[in-house]
Coordinates of C-alpha atoms in Angstrom, one line a residue:
M269 CA 0.0 0.0 0.0
K270 CA 2.9 2.3 0.6
P271 CA 3.5 3.1 -3.1
F272 CA -0.1 4.1 -3.6
F273 CA 0.0 6.2 -0.5
C274 CA 3.0 8.0 -2.0
I275 CA 1.2 8.5 -5.2
S276 CA -1.7 10.1 -3.5
R277 CA 0.6 12.5 -1.7
L278 CA 2.7 13.3 -4.8
I279 CA -0.4 14.1 -7.0
A280 CA -2.4 15.8 -4.2
L281 CA -2.0 19.2 -5.9
I282 CA -2.6 17.8 -9.4
S283 CA -5.8 16.1 -8.1
M284 CA -7.2 19.6 -7.6
L285 CA -7.7 19.5 -11.4
G286 CA -11.1 18.1 -10.6
M287 CA -12.1 21.5 -9.2
P288 CA -14.2 23.7 -11.4
C289 CA -12.2 25.6 -14.0
A290 CA -13.2 28.9 -12.4
H291 CA -10.7 28.1 -9.6
A292 CA -7.9 28.8 -12.1
H293 CA -8.7 32.5 -11.7
D294 CA -8.0 34.6 -8.6
P295 CA -11.2 35.0 -6.6
G296 CA -10.7 38.7 -6.5
L297 CA -9.2 41.6 -4.5
S298 CA -10.8 45.0 -4.1
L299 CA -10.0 48.3 -2.5
A300 CA -12.2 50.4 -0.2
V301 CA -11.0 53.8 0.8
L302 CA -12.9 55.9 3.5
T303 CA -11.8 59.5 3.8
L304 CA -12.8 61.3 7.0
S305 CA -13.1 65.0 6.4
D306 CA -14.4 67.7 8.8
H307 CA -17.9 67.9 7.4
R308 CA -18.5 64.8 5.2
W309 CA -17.1 61.4 4.8
F310 CA -16.3 60.0 1.4
A311 CA -15.9 56.3 0.4
Q312 CA -14.6 54.9 -2.8
L313 CA -14.7 51.1 -3.6
N314 CA -12.7 49.8 -6.5
F315 CA -13.6 46.4 -8.0
A316 CA -12.6 44.5 -11.1
R317 CA -15.7 44.6 -13.4
R318 CA -15.5 40.8 -13.8
D319 CA -16.2 40.5 -10.0
I320 CA -19.3 42.8 -10.0
E321 CA -20.6 40.9 -13.1
L322 CA -21.1 37.9 -10.8
L323 CA -23.9 40.0 -9.3
T324 CA -25.3 41.8 -12.3
P325 CA -24.6 41.7 -16.1
I326 CA -22.8 44.7 -17.5
D327 CA -21.1 43.7 -20.8
L328 CA -24.2 42.3 -22.4
D329 CA -22.7 41.4 -25.8
H330 CA -19.5 39.9 -24.2
D331 CA -17.2 41.8 -26.4
G332 CA -14.9 42.9 -23.6
R333 CA -16.1 46.5 -23.6
V334 CA -18.9 48.4 -21.9
S335 CA -20.8 50.7 -24.3
A336 CA -22.7 53.7 -23.3
M337 CA -25.9 51.8 -23.9
E338 CA -24.8 48.9 -21.7
Y339 CA -23.7 51.2 -19.0
G340 CA -27.1 52.9 -19.0
A341 CA -28.9 49.6 -18.8
A342 CA -26.8 48.4 -16.0
R343 CA -26.6 51.7 -14.0
P344 CA -29.8 51.2 -11.9
E345 CA -28.6 47.8 -10.6
L346 CA -25.1 49.2 -10.1
Q347 CA -26.4 52.2 -8.2
A348 CA -28.3 49.9 -5.9
L349 CA -25.2 47.8 -5.3
A350 CA -23.2 51.0 -4.6
E351 CA -25.5 52.3 -2.0
H352 CA -25.2 49.1 0.1
A353 CA -21.5 48.4 -0.7
L354 CA -20.2 50.0 2.4
I355 CA -22.2 50.6 5.6
L356 CA -21.1 52.9 8.4
R357 CA -22.5 52.9 11.9
I358 CA -21.7 55.0 15.0
S359 CA -23.2 54.1 18.3
G360 CA -25.4 51.6 16.5
K361 CA -26.9 54.3 14.2
R362 CA -26.4 53.8 10.5
L363 CA -25.2 56.7 8.5
E364 CA -27.3 57.7 5.5
V365 CA -25.7 57.7 2.0
Q366 CA -26.2 61.3 0.8
H367 CA -24.9 60.8 -2.7
S368 CA -23.6 57.8 -4.8
D369 CA -22.1 57.4 -8.2
V370 CA -20.8 54.5 -10.3
V371 CA -17.8 54.9 -12.7
I372 CA -16.2 52.4 -15.1
D373 CA -12.7 53.4 -15.9
Q374 CA -10.5 52.7 -18.9
N375 CA -8.6 49.9 -17.1
D376 CA -11.9 48.0 -16.9
G377 CA -12.2 48.7 -13.2
L378 CA -15.5 49.7 -11.5
R379 CA -15.7 52.4 -8.8
F380 CA -18.5 53.0 -6.4
Q381 CA -18.3 56.5 -4.9
L382 CA -20.3 57.3 -1.8
Q383 CA -20.8 60.4 0.4
F384 CA -21.9 60.3 4.0
K385 CA -22.8 63.0 6.5
R386 CA -20.3 63.1 9.4
M387 CA -21.3 62.0 12.9
N388 CA -19.4 62.3 16.1
G389 CA -18.0 59.2 17.7
S390 CA -14.8 57.6 19.0
S391 CA -15.1 54.6 16.6
I392 CA -16.9 53.6 13.4
L393 CA -18.3 50.2 12.6
V394 CA -17.5 49.6 8.9
S395 CA -19.3 46.8 7.1
S396 CA -18.8 45.6 3.5
P397 CA -21.8 43.3 2.9
L398 CA -21.1 43.0 -0.8
L399 CA -18.2 40.7 0.0
G400 CA -20.7 38.1 1.1
Q401 CA -22.1 37.9 -2.4
L402 CA -18.8 37.6 -4.3
S403 CA -16.5 34.6 -4.6
S404 CA -15.8 33.1 -1.2
G405 CA -12.1 33.9 -1.5
H406 CA -12.6 37.6 -2.4
R407 CA -10.6 40.0 -0.2
Q408 CA -11.0 43.7 0.3
F409 CA -8.2 46.0 1.5
L410 CA -9.8 48.8 3.6
S411 CA -7.9 52.0 4.0
V412 CA -9.2 54.8 6.2
K413 CA -7.6 58.2 5.6
D414 CA -7.9 61.6 7.3
Q415 CA -8.6 64.8 5.3
A416 CA -4.9 65.3 4.6
N417 CA -5.0 61.8 2.9
N418 CA -2.8 60.2 5.6
P419 CA -3.7 56.6 6.4
V420 CA -5.1 56.2 9.9
F421 CA -6.5 52.7 9.8
E422 CA -6.0 49.7 7.5
T423 CA -7.2 46.1 7.4
I424 CA -8.3 43.3 5.1
L425 CA -12.0 42.2 5.0
H426 CA -13.3 38.9 3.4
S427 CA -16.5 36.9 3.2
H428 CA -16.0 35.5 6.8
N429 CA -15.1 38.9 8.2
L430 CA -17.4 41.5 6.6
Q431 CA -16.9 44.2 9.2
T432 CA -14.4 45.9 11.4
V433 CA -14.3 48.6 14.1
V434 CA -12.3 51.6 12.9
T435 CA -10.3 53.5 15.6
P436 CA -8.4 56.3 13.9
I437 CA -4.9 55.4 14.9
P438 CA -2.2 55.9 12.2
P439 CA -1.0 52.5 11.1
A440 CA 2.6 51.6 10.6
L441 CA 3.8 50.8 7.0
T442 CA 4.8 47.4 8.2
E443 CA 1.1 46.5 8.8
T444 CA 0.3 47.1 5.1
F445 CA 3.5 45.3 4.1
I446 CA 2.6 42.2 6.2
S447 CA -1.0 42.2 5.1
F448 CA 0.0 42.0 1.5
I449 CA 2.6 39.3 2.1
T450 CA -0.4 37.3 3.3
E451 CA -2.4 38.3 0.2
G452 CA 0.5 37.2 -2.1
I453 CA 0.7 33.8 -0.5
W454 CA -3.1 33.5 -0.8
H455 CA -3.0 34.5 -4.5
I456 CA -0.5 31.9 -5.5
W457 CA -2.4 29.2 -3.6
V458 CA -5.7 29.9 -5.3
G459 CA -4.2 30.4 -8.7
M460 CA -4.3 26.9 -10.1
D461 CA -2.8 27.9 -13.4
H462 CA 0.3 29.3 -11.7
I463 CA 0.6 26.2 -9.5
L464 CA 0.3 23.8 -12.4
F465 CA 2.9 25.7 -14.4
L466 CA 5.3 25.5 -11.5
L467 CA 4.6 21.8 -10.9
T468 CA 5.2 20.9 -14.6
L469 CA 8.6 22.5 -14.2
I470 CA 9.5 20.8 -10.9
L471 CA 8.4 17.2 -11.5
P472 CA 11.0 16.4 -14.2
A473 CA 13.8 17.9 -12.1
V474 CA 14.5 14.5 -10.4
L475 CA 14.8 12.7 -13.7
K476 CA 17.0 13.2 -16.8
Y477 CA 15.7 12.7 -20.3
H478 CA 18.0 10.4 -22.2
H479 CA 17.2 8.4 -25.4
H480 CA 13.4 8.7 -25.0
R481 CA 13.6 7.5 -21.4
W482 CA 13.5 9.2 -18.0
P483 CA 16.1 7.6 -15.7
S484 CA 16.3 9.1 -12.2
V485 CA 19.1 11.5 -11.2
D486 CA 21.8 9.9 -9.0
K487 CA 22.4 12.7 -6.5
L488 CA 20.3 15.2 -4.7
K489 CA 22.5 18.3 -5.3
P490 CA 22.2 18.4 -9.1
A491 CA 18.4 18.0 -8.9
M492 CA 18.1 20.7 -6.2
I493 CA 20.3 23.1 -8.3
D494 CA 18.1 22.4 -11.3
V495 CA 14.9 23.3 -9.3
L496 CA 16.5 26.4 -7.8
K497 CA 17.6 27.6 -11.3
I498 CA 14.1 27.1 -12.7
V499 CA 12.3 28.8 -9.7
T500 CA 14.8 31.7 -9.7
A501 CA 14.3 32.2 -13.5
F502 CA 10.5 32.1 -13.0
T503 CA 10.7 34.5 -10.0
L504 CA 13.0 37.0 -11.7
A505 CA 10.9 37.1 -14.8
H506 CA 7.5 37.5 -13.2
S507 CA 8.9 40.0 -10.7
I508 CA 10.0 42.2 -13.6
T509 CA 6.7 42.3 -15.4
F510 CA 4.7 42.4 -12.2
S511 CA 6.5 45.6 -11.1
L512 CA 6.2 47.2 -14.6
A513 CA 2.5 46.4 -14.7
I514 CA 1.7 47.7 -11.2
L515 CA 3.7 50.9 -12.0
E516 CA 1.6 51.2 -15.2
M517 CA 4.6 51.2 -17.4
I518 CA 3.3 48.3 -19.5
N519 CA -0.4 47.4 -19.9
L520 CA -1.6 44.2 -21.8
P521 CA -5.2 43.0 -22.3
E522 CA -6.2 40.8 -19.4
R523 CA -7.9 38.2 -21.6
W524 CA -4.7 37.9 -23.7
V525 CA -2.5 37.5 -20.6
E526 CA -4.8 34.9 -19.0
S527 CA -5.0 32.9 -22.3
V528 CA -1.2 32.8 -22.7
I529 CA -0.8 31.8 -19.1
A530 CA -3.0 28.8 -19.8
F531 CA -1.0 28.1 -23.0
S532 CA 2.2 28.2 -20.9
V533 CA 0.9 25.3 -18.8
V534 CA 0.0 23.3 -21.9
I535 CA 3.5 23.8 -23.4
A536 CA 5.3 23.0 -20.1
A537 CA 3.1 19.9 -19.7
L538 CA 3.6 18.6 -23.2
N539 CA 7.3 19.2 -22.9
N540 CA 7.3 16.5 -20.1
L541 CA 5.7 14.1 -22.5
Q542 CA 7.9 14.8 -25.5
P543 CA 10.8 17.0 -24.4
L544 CA 11.6 19.9 -26.8
F545 CA 13.1 22.2 -24.2
S546 CA 14.8 19.7 -21.9
A547 CA 18.1 21.6 -22.0
S548 CA 16.4 25.0 -21.9
R549 CA 13.7 24.6 -19.3
I550 CA 15.2 27.6 -17.4
W551 CA 14.5 29.8 -20.5
L552 CA 11.1 28.3 -20.8
A553 CA 10.4 29.2 -17.1
F554 CA 11.8 32.7 -17.7
G555 CA 9.9 33.4 -20.9
F556 CA 6.5 32.3 -19.6
G557 CA 7.3 33.8 -16.2
L558 CA 7.2 37.2 -17.9
I559 CA 3.6 36.6 -18.8
H560 CA 2.7 35.2 -15.4
G561 CA 3.9 38.5 -13.9
F562 CA 1.1 40.3 -15.7
G563 CA -1.3 37.7 -14.3
F564 CA -0.1 38.4 -10.8
A565 CA -0.5 42.1 -11.4
N566 CA -4.1 41.7 -12.5
A567 CA -5.0 41.1 -8.9
L568 CA -3.9 44.6 -8.0
T569 CA -4.1 46.9 -11.1
D570 CA -7.8 47.5 -10.6
L571 CA -7.3 48.9 -7.1
S572 CA -5.9 52.3 -8.1
L573 CA -3.4 52.1 -5.2
F574 CA -2.1 55.3 -3.6
K575 CA 1.5 56.3 -4.0
D576 CA 2.1 56.3 -0.3
T577 CA 1.3 52.6 0.0
M578 CA 2.5 51.5 -3.4
A579 CA 6.0 50.4 -2.2
S580 CA 4.6 48.4 0.7
V581 CA 2.0 46.8 -1.4
L582 CA 4.4 46.0 -4.2
L583 CA 7.1 44.5 -2.1
G584 CA 4.7 42.7 0.3
F585 CA 2.6 41.1 -2.4
N586 CA 5.6 40.1 -4.5
L587 CA 7.3 38.6 -1.4
G588 CA 4.1 36.7 -0.5
V589 CA 4.0 35.2 -4.0
E590 CA 7.6 34.0 -3.6
I591 CA 6.9 32.5 -0.2
G592 CA 3.8 30.7 -1.7
Q593 CA 6.0 29.3 -4.5
L594 CA 8.7 28.1 -2.0
M595 CA 6.0 26.3 0.0
I596 CA 5.0 24.4 -3.1
V597 CA 8.6 23.5 -3.9
M598 CA 9.2 22.4 -0.3
L599 CA 6.0 20.2 -0.5
V600 CA 6.6 18.7 -3.9
F601 CA 10.4 18.3 -4.4
P602 CA 11.2 16.1 -1.4
L603 CA 8.5 13.7 -2.3
A604 CA 9.5 13.7 -6.0
Y605 CA 13.1 13.0 -5.1
S606 CA 12.2 10.3 -2.6
Y607 CA 10.2 8.3 -5.1
R608 CA 12.0 9.1 -8.3
N609 CA 13.3 5.5 -8.6
T610 CA 9.8 3.9 -8.3
W611 CA 8.2 2.4 -11.3
F612 CA 5.2 4.7 -11.1
Y613 CA 7.0 8.1 -10.9
P614 CA 8.0 8.5 -14.6
S615 CA 4.9 6.9 -16.0
L616 CA 2.1 7.8 -13.6
I617 CA 3.3 11.0 -11.8
L618 CA 5.3 12.7 -14.5
K619 CA 3.5 11.6 -17.7
G620 CA 0.1 11.0 -16.3
G621 CA 0.1 14.2 -14.3
S622 CA 1.4 16.2 -17.2
L623 CA -1.2 14.8 -19.6
A624 CA -3.9 15.8 -17.1
A625 CA -2.5 19.2 -16.7
A626 CA -2.3 19.7 -20.5
I627 CA -5.9 18.7 -20.9
V628 CA -7.3 21.0 -18.2
A629 CA -5.0 23.9 -19.2
S630 CA -6.3 23.5 -22.8
V631 CA -9.8 23.9 -21.5
W632 CA -8.8 27.0 -19.6
M633 CA -7.1 28.4 -22.7
V634 CA -10.2 28.0 -25.0
E635 CA -12.5 29.4 -22.2
R636 CA -10.3 32.5 -21.9
I637 CA -9.9 33.0 -25.6
F638 CA -13.6 32.9 -26.3
D639 CA -14.7 34.1 -22.8
D640 CA -16.9 31.1 -22.3
K641 CA -17.3 28.2 -19.9
I642 CA -16.9 24.9 -21.6
T643 CA -17.4 23.0 -18.3
T644 CA -21.0 24.3 -18.0
L645 CA -21.8 22.2 -21.1
F646 CA -21.0 19.1 -19.1
I647 CA -22.5 20.2 -15.8
N648 CA -25.7 21.6 -17.2
P649 CA -26.0 20.9 -21.0
M650 CA -29.5 22.4 -21.2
T651 CA -28.5 25.9 -20.3

């Protein structure tokens, strides 16, 4: 029974392929900024349009753009969502929304803008009920600022923690930094496409392709060096494009980026079945890592982050992604090395797992290219 127990452990992550394909996408990250002025309080909530479209249709013809007519048709529903997107209470009394507006910006982000009348109180109960209607993993970064635009309170809300008590105490930059380290780790662990790409690069590292066969490596050190080179190349590449995208120096269409990310998984997986880049997997990791960097950035680009928190967010999120990757390497590589000499590793783990990854990534790629859900045809063919 031991070999089969080992198999189940080695392919534990690959077995997640059975999850719905929507899990290949990040469940969402939004930004809520509450500004406390002397007379009125203003709130702005930034969402990716794709997240709000889980609640109400906006792009009715699915062409990737929102026309004036589509915006007009969706505006009443969006206005209703905006007025209940953020709830403020002081001493148990709910503050009335005096004015609300909805804006769709050129980066395909959606902004809810709210205005409240100020009330006196030592603390504010801030609730974000909209999070309970979005994907279960959706997170919202809440930043409270004074009228001079200085941050006085920051935290992260999610579906299991929809509210917080705001006490206007200036936060340390380290709090934002640590918060986004956590978000970076979370992002890599819910991004199945990024995980699969990394796995398809790690699994062959304990073998060496020779004359159409995959004999195991003799020593730990060369295999470990191979993995470190691949992960370093991937890290360096996606760190470059991640930073450029967040700083808005380069901007690529999200659907194109997500489609190429899925394509990278297909190529890396097929390369394990019939090696074409066996001597150049480092460059394969680097090349496609550049594209994955834009994918990581998509989690943050819709937030319209402020300059005073940009450095903390950028460094923290990027570091969190690297920690998440290292956790995957530490989980997979020791198991792969331990069972590299077994009969099932080359055939079942490497080739079988790679074939499964190629099939699922191909489905993702087609879905993203045509902005459709192939899996719904199998789950509910009558719809």
